[in-house]
Each structure stands twice: as C-alpha cells, then as structure tokens.
Amino acid sequence: MLLDGEPFGLVQRCRLADYPEYLAELVEQADVPEGAVSVDYLIGDPRRAGRGLGTLMLRAVIEATWSDHPDATAMLVPVHVGNTASWRALEKAGMRRVAEVSLEPDNPLDDRAHHLYRIDRPAGDLMT
C-alpha cells in the first residue's frame, strides 16, 4: 500500500477455498460461508504504526474485494488475541468479532488463541 507515493504496508488477499487444510481448521470452529476470502496485512514502517493507516488500508481492501472478487461472500480474518492494535483496526474498518478460534499462530512465540473477525458483502451488492 502507498501513502503519498511511499510504501507503508502490505496486504495479501486469498480465497479460503484455495487453502483446504486451513479452511477445514476454520470450518470446525466457526461459520465459514462458501466464497469467503481472508487477508494478511501489516504496517511495514514502525514509525507509521498507530496513526490509523491500518484501518484505512483494511477499509480499502475490503471495498476492493467486493469489486475485484464478485464471487466473494464475506471476509474472515483471524487475529491473535494479544494483537490489540490489529483487532482494533479490524473493528474500526467495519468488521465484527464472530468467534474465538484455536489456530496455528504466525508468530511461534504466540499461543493458538485467535479472535475471528467477519464482514459480509453488503446487502444489495449483487454478485455477477
């Protein structure tokens, strides 16, 4: 992601169906609609963290998902329970916490406890 022409963050979006083992792990613990997508994200420059850029980045990728992926029904994002800044950014971006799940952490120092956040395709936003 760019801000004033300078990179500040990274977003990676994927269809959960493209990762069957991960999808199976989630389905055992939460409602996962067919067509769901997920994202990974980070603010690369620590000097830019805590300024609302994560929320802006997430809002942009959520909005782009509905147009870029007309078959996407929802976005689900697991975040480690200890990553308060990340789950607050998800909430400010319009996502809601829907479950507590146990997943392999990205950081090997973390335990398996994650919050699962979700946002559904807006009503009336027809898939083509």
Coordinates of N, CA and C in Angstrom, one line a residue:
M1 N 0.8 -1.2 0.0 CA 0.0 0.0 0.0 C 0.9 1.2 0.0
L2 N 0.4 2.3 -0.6 CA 1.1 3.5 -0.7 C 0.4 4.7 0.0
L3 N 1.2 5.6 0.5 CA 0.7 6.8 1.1 C 1.6 7.9 0.6
D4 N 1.0 8.9 -0.2 CA 1.7 9.9 -0.8 C 2.9 9.4 -1.6
G5 N 2.6 8.3 -2.3 CA 3.6 7.7 -3.2 C 4.7 6.8 -2.6
E6 N 4.6 6.7 -1.2 CA 5.6 5.9 -0.5 C 4.9 4.7 0.1
P7 N 5.6 3.5 0.0 CA 5.0 2.3 0.6 C 5.0 2.4 2.1
F8 N 3.9 1.9 2.7 CA 3.9 1.9 4.2 C 3.3 0.5 4.7
G9 N 2.7 -0.3 3.8 CA 2.1 -1.5 4.3 C 2.0 -2.5 3.2
L10 N 1.6 -3.7 3.7 CA 1.4 -4.8 2.8 C 0.1 -5.5 3.1
V11 N -0.6 -5.9 2.0 CA -1.9 -6.6 2.1 C -1.8 -7.8 1.2
Q12 N -2.2 -9.0 1.7 CA -2.2 -10.2 0.8 C -3.6 -10.7 1.0
R13 N -4.3 -10.9 -0.1 CA -5.7 -11.4 0.0 C -5.8 -12.8 -0.7
C14 N -6.6 -13.7 -0.1 CA -6.8 -15.0 -0.7 C -8.2 -15.5 -0.5
R15 N -8.5 -16.5 -1.4 CA -9.8 -17.2 -1.2 C -9.5 -18.3 -0.2
L16 N -10.3 -18.5 0.8 CA -10.1 -19.5 1.8 C -10.2 -20.9 1.1
A17 N -11.0 -21.1 0.1 CA -11.1 -22.4 -0.6 C -9.8 -22.8 -1.3
D18 N -8.9 -21.8 -1.5 CA -7.6 -22.2 -2.1 C -6.6 -22.8 -1.1
Y19 N -7.0 -22.8 0.2 CA -6.2 -23.4 1.2 C -7.1 -24.4 2.0
P20 N -7.3 -25.6 1.4 CA -8.3 -26.5 2.0 C -8.0 -26.9 3.5
E21 N -6.7 -27.1 3.8 CA -6.4 -27.5 5.2 C -6.7 -26.4 6.2
Y22 N -6.4 -25.2 5.8 CA -6.7 -24.0 6.7 C -8.2 -23.9 6.8
L23 N -8.9 -24.0 5.6 CA -10.3 -23.8 5.6 C -11.0 -24.9 6.5
A24 N -10.5 -26.1 6.4 CA -11.1 -27.2 7.3 C -10.9 -26.9 8.7
E25 N -9.7 -26.3 9.1 CA -9.5 -26.0 10.5 C -10.5 -24.9 11.0
L26 N -10.7 -23.9 10.1 CA -11.7 -22.9 10.5 C -13.1 -23.4 10.5
V27 N -13.5 -24.2 9.6 CA -14.9 -24.7 9.5 C -15.3 -25.5 10.7
E28 N -14.3 -26.2 11.3 CA -14.5 -26.9 12.6 C -14.9 -26.0 13.7
Q29 N -14.6 -24.7 13.6 CA -14.7 -23.9 14.8 C -15.6 -22.7 14.6
A30 N -16.0 -22.4 13.3 CA -16.8 -21.2 13.1 C -17.6 -21.4 11.8
D31 N -18.6 -20.5 11.6 CA -19.3 -20.5 10.4 C -18.5 -19.8 9.3
V32 N -18.2 -20.6 8.2 CA -17.4 -20.0 7.1 C -18.2 -20.2 5.9
P33 N -18.7 -19.1 5.3 CA -19.6 -19.2 4.1 C -18.8 -19.5 2.9
E34 N -19.4 -20.3 2.0 CA -18.7 -20.5 0.7 C -18.4 -19.2 0.0
G35 N -17.2 -19.1 -0.6 CA -16.8 -17.9 -1.2 C -16.1 -16.9 -0.3
A36 N -15.8 -17.3 0.9 CA -15.2 -16.4 1.9 C -13.7 -16.2 1.5
V37 N -13.2 -15.0 1.7 CA -11.8 -14.6 1.5 C -11.2 -14.2 2.8
S38 N -9.9 -14.0 2.8 CA -9.2 -13.6 4.0 C -8.1 -12.6 3.6
V39 N -7.5 -11.9 4.5 CA -6.4 -11.1 4.2 C -5.3 -11.2 5.3
D40 N -4.1 -11.0 5.0 CA -3.0 -10.8 5.9 C -2.5 -9.3 5.6
Y41 N -2.0 -8.7 6.6 CA -1.7 -7.2 6.4 C -0.7 -6.8 7.5
L42 N 0.1 -5.8 7.2 CA 1.0 -5.2 8.1 C 1.4 -3.8 7.7
I43 N 1.7 -3.0 8.7 CA 2.3 -1.7 8.5 C 3.8 -2.0 8.6
G44 N 4.6 -1.7 7.5 CA 6.0 -2.1 7.4 C 6.9 -1.2 8.2
D45 N 6.5 0.1 8.2 CA 7.4 1.1 8.9 C 6.8 1.4 10.3
P46 N 7.5 1.0 11.3 CA 7.0 1.1 12.7 C 6.7 2.6 13.0
R47 N 7.4 3.5 12.4 CA 7.1 5.0 12.6 C 5.7 5.4 12.1
R48 N 5.1 4.5 11.3 CA 3.7 4.8 10.8 C 2.6 4.1 11.5
A49 N 3.0 3.2 12.4 CA 2.0 2.4 13.2 C 1.3 3.4 14.2
G50 N 0.1 3.0 14.5 CA -0.6 3.8 15.5 C -1.2 5.1 15.0
R51 N -1.3 5.3 13.7 CA -1.8 6.5 13.1 C -3.0 6.3 12.3
G52 N -3.7 5.2 12.4 CA -4.9 4.9 11.6 C -4.7 4.4 10.2
L53 N -3.5 4.2 9.8 CA -3.2 3.7 8.5 C -3.7 2.3 8.3
G54 N -3.6 1.4 9.3 CA -4.1 0.1 9.2 C -5.6 0.0 8.9
T55 N -6.3 0.9 9.6 CA -7.8 0.9 9.4 C -8.0 1.4 8.0
L56 N -7.4 2.4 7.5 CA -7.6 2.9 6.1 C -7.2 1.8 5.1
M57 N -6.1 1.1 5.3 CA -5.7 0.1 4.4 C -6.8 -1.0 4.4
L58 N -7.2 -1.4 5.6 CA -8.3 -2.5 5.6 C -9.6 -2.1 5.0
R59 N -10.0 -0.9 5.2 CA -11.2 -0.4 4.6 C -11.1 -0.4 3.0
A60 N -9.9 0.0 2.5 CA -9.7 0.0 1.1 C -9.7 -1.4 0.5
V61 N -9.1 -2.4 1.2 CA -9.0 -3.7 0.7 C -10.4 -4.4 0.8
I62 N -11.1 -4.1 1.8 CA -12.5 -4.7 2.0 C -13.3 -4.2 0.8
E63 N -13.3 -2.9 0.5 CA -14.1 -2.3 -0.6 C -13.7 -2.9 -1.9
A64 N -12.4 -3.0 -2.1 CA -11.8 -3.5 -3.4 C -12.2 -5.0 -3.6
T65 N -12.3 -5.7 -2.5 CA -12.7 -7.1 -2.5 C -14.0 -7.3 -3.2
W66 N -15.0 -6.5 -2.9 CA -16.3 -6.7 -3.4 C -16.3 -6.5 -4.9
S67 N -15.5 -5.6 -5.4 CA -15.5 -5.4 -6.9 C -14.5 -6.3 -7.6
D68 N -13.3 -6.5 -7.0 CA -12.3 -7.4 -7.6 C -12.7 -8.9 -7.6
H69 N -13.5 -9.3 -6.6 CA -13.9 -10.7 -6.5 C -15.4 -10.8 -6.3
P70 N -16.2 -10.7 -7.5 CA -17.6 -10.7 -7.4 C -18.2 -11.9 -6.8
D71 N -17.5 -13.0 -6.6 CA -18.0 -14.2 -6.0 C -17.7 -14.3 -4.5
A72 N -17.0 -13.3 -4.0 CA -16.6 -13.2 -2.6 C -17.9 -12.9 -1.8
T73 N -18.2 -13.7 -0.8 CA -19.4 -13.6 0.0 C -19.1 -12.9 1.3
A74 N -17.9 -13.0 1.8 CA -17.6 -12.5 3.1 C -16.1 -12.5 3.2
M75 N -15.6 -11.7 4.2 CA -14.2 -11.7 4.5 C -14.0 -12.1 6.0
L76 N -13.2 -13.1 6.2 CA -12.9 -13.6 7.5 C -11.4 -13.3 7.8
V77 N -11.2 -12.8 9.0 CA -9.8 -12.5 9.4 C -9.5 -13.0 10.8
P78 N -8.7 -14.0 11.0 CA -8.3 -14.4 12.3 C -7.1 -13.5 12.8
V79 N -7.1 -13.1 14.0 CA -6.1 -12.3 14.6 C -5.8 -12.7 16.0
H80 N -4.5 -12.8 16.3 CA -4.1 -13.3 17.7 C -4.7 -12.4 18.7
V81 N -5.2 -13.0 19.8 CA -5.9 -12.2 20.8 C -5.0 -11.2 21.5
G82 N -3.7 -11.4 21.4 CA -2.8 -10.4 22.0 C -2.5 -9.3 21.1
N83 N -2.9 -9.3 19.9 CA -2.6 -8.2 18.9 C -3.7 -7.2 18.9
T84 N -3.8 -6.5 20.0 CA -4.8 -5.5 20.2 C -4.9 -4.5 19.1
A85 N -3.8 -3.9 18.7 CA -3.8 -2.9 17.6 C -4.5 -3.5 16.3
S86 N -4.2 -4.7 16.0 CA -4.7 -5.3 14.8 C -6.2 -5.5 14.9
W87 N -6.7 -6.1 16.0 CA -8.1 -6.3 16.1 C -8.9 -5.0 16.3
R88 N -8.3 -4.0 16.8 CA -9.0 -2.7 16.9 C -9.1 -2.1 15.5
A89 N -8.0 -2.2 14.7 CA -8.1 -1.7 13.3 C -9.2 -2.5 12.5
L90 N -9.3 -3.8 12.7 CA -10.4 -4.5 12.0 C -11.7 -4.0 12.4
E91 N -11.9 -3.8 13.7 CA -13.2 -3.3 14.2 C -13.5 -1.9 13.6
K92 N -12.5 -1.0 13.6 CA -12.7 0.3 13.0 C -13.0 0.3 11.5
A93 N -12.5 -0.8 10.9 CA -12.7 -0.9 9.4 C -14.1 -1.5 9.1
G94 N -14.8 -1.8 10.2 CA -16.2 -2.3 10.0 C -16.4 -3.8 10.2
M95 N -15.4 -4.5 10.6 CA -15.5 -5.9 10.8 C -16.0 -6.2 12.2
R96 N -16.6 -7.3 12.4 CA -17.1 -7.7 13.8 C -16.6 -9.0 14.2
R97 N -16.3 -9.1 15.5 CA -15.8 -10.4 16.1 C -16.9 -11.4 16.1
V98 N -16.7 -12.6 15.6 CA -17.8 -13.5 15.5 C -17.4 -14.8 16.2
A99 N -16.2 -15.1 16.5 CA -15.8 -16.3 17.2 C -14.4 -16.2 17.8
E100 N -14.2 -17.2 18.7 CA -12.9 -17.4 19.3 C -12.4 -18.7 18.7
V101 N -11.2 -18.7 18.1 CA -10.8 -20.0 17.4 C -9.3 -20.3 17.8
S102 N -9.0 -21.5 17.7 CA -7.6 -22.0 18.0 C -6.9 -22.3 16.7
L103 N -5.9 -21.5 16.4 CA -5.2 -21.7 15.1 C -3.7 -21.6 15.3
E104 N -3.0 -22.2 14.4 CA -1.5 -22.1 14.5 C -1.1 -20.7 14.3
P105 N -0.4 -20.1 15.2 CA 0.0 -18.7 15.1 C 1.0 -18.4 14.1
D106 N 1.0 -17.2 13.5 CA 2.0 -16.7 12.6 C 3.3 -16.6 13.4
N107 N 3.3 -16.1 14.6 CA 4.4 -15.9 15.4 C 4.6 -17.1 16.3
P108 N 5.7 -17.8 16.2 CA 5.8 -19.1 17.0 C 5.8 -18.8 18.5
L109 N 6.0 -17.6 18.9 CA 6.0 -17.2 20.4 C 4.6 -17.1 20.9
D110 N 3.6 -16.9 20.0 CA 2.2 -16.8 20.4 C 1.6 -18.1 20.7
D111 N 0.5 -18.1 21.5 CA -0.3 -19.3 21.6 C -1.3 -19.4 20.5
R112 N -2.2 -20.4 20.5 CA -3.2 -20.6 19.4 C -4.5 -19.7 19.5
A113 N -4.6 -18.9 20.5 CA -5.9 -18.2 20.7 C -6.0 -17.0 19.7
H114 N -7.1 -17.1 19.0 CA -7.4 -16.0 18.0 C -8.8 -15.6 18.1
H115 N -9.0 -14.3 17.8 CA -10.4 -13.8 17.5 C -10.6 -13.9 16.0
L116 N -11.8 -14.2 15.6 CA -12.1 -14.3 14.2 C -13.1 -13.1 13.9
Y117 N -12.7 -12.3 12.9 CA -13.5 -11.2 12.5 C -14.1 -11.5 11.2
R118 N -15.3 -10.8 10.9 CA -16.0 -11.1 9.7 C -16.7 -9.8 9.2
I119 N -16.8 -9.7 7.9 CA -17.6 -8.7 7.3 C -18.2 -9.4 6.1
D120 N -19.5 -9.2 5.9 CA -20.2 -9.8 4.7 C -20.3 -8.8 3.6
R121 N -20.5 -9.3 2.4 CA -20.7 -8.5 1.2 C -22.0 -7.7 1.5
P122 N -21.9 -6.4 1.2 CA -23.1 -5.5 1.5 C -24.3 -6.0 0.8
A123 N -25.4 -5.9 1.6 CA -26.7 -6.2 1.0 C -27.0 -5.4 -0.2
G124 N -27.6 -6.0 -1.2 CA -27.8 -5.3 -2.5 C -26.7 -5.2 -3.4
D125 N -25.5 -5.7 -3.0 CA -24.3 -5.7 -3.8 C -24.3 -7.0 -4.5
L126 N -24.9 -7.0 -5.7 CA -25.1 -8.3 -6.4 C -23.8 -8.8 -7.0
M127 N -23.7 -10.1 -6.8 CA -22.6 -10.8 -7.4 C -22.9 -11.1 -8.9
T128 N -21.8 -11.0 -9.7 CA -22.1 -11.3 -11.1 C -21.4 -12.6 -11.5

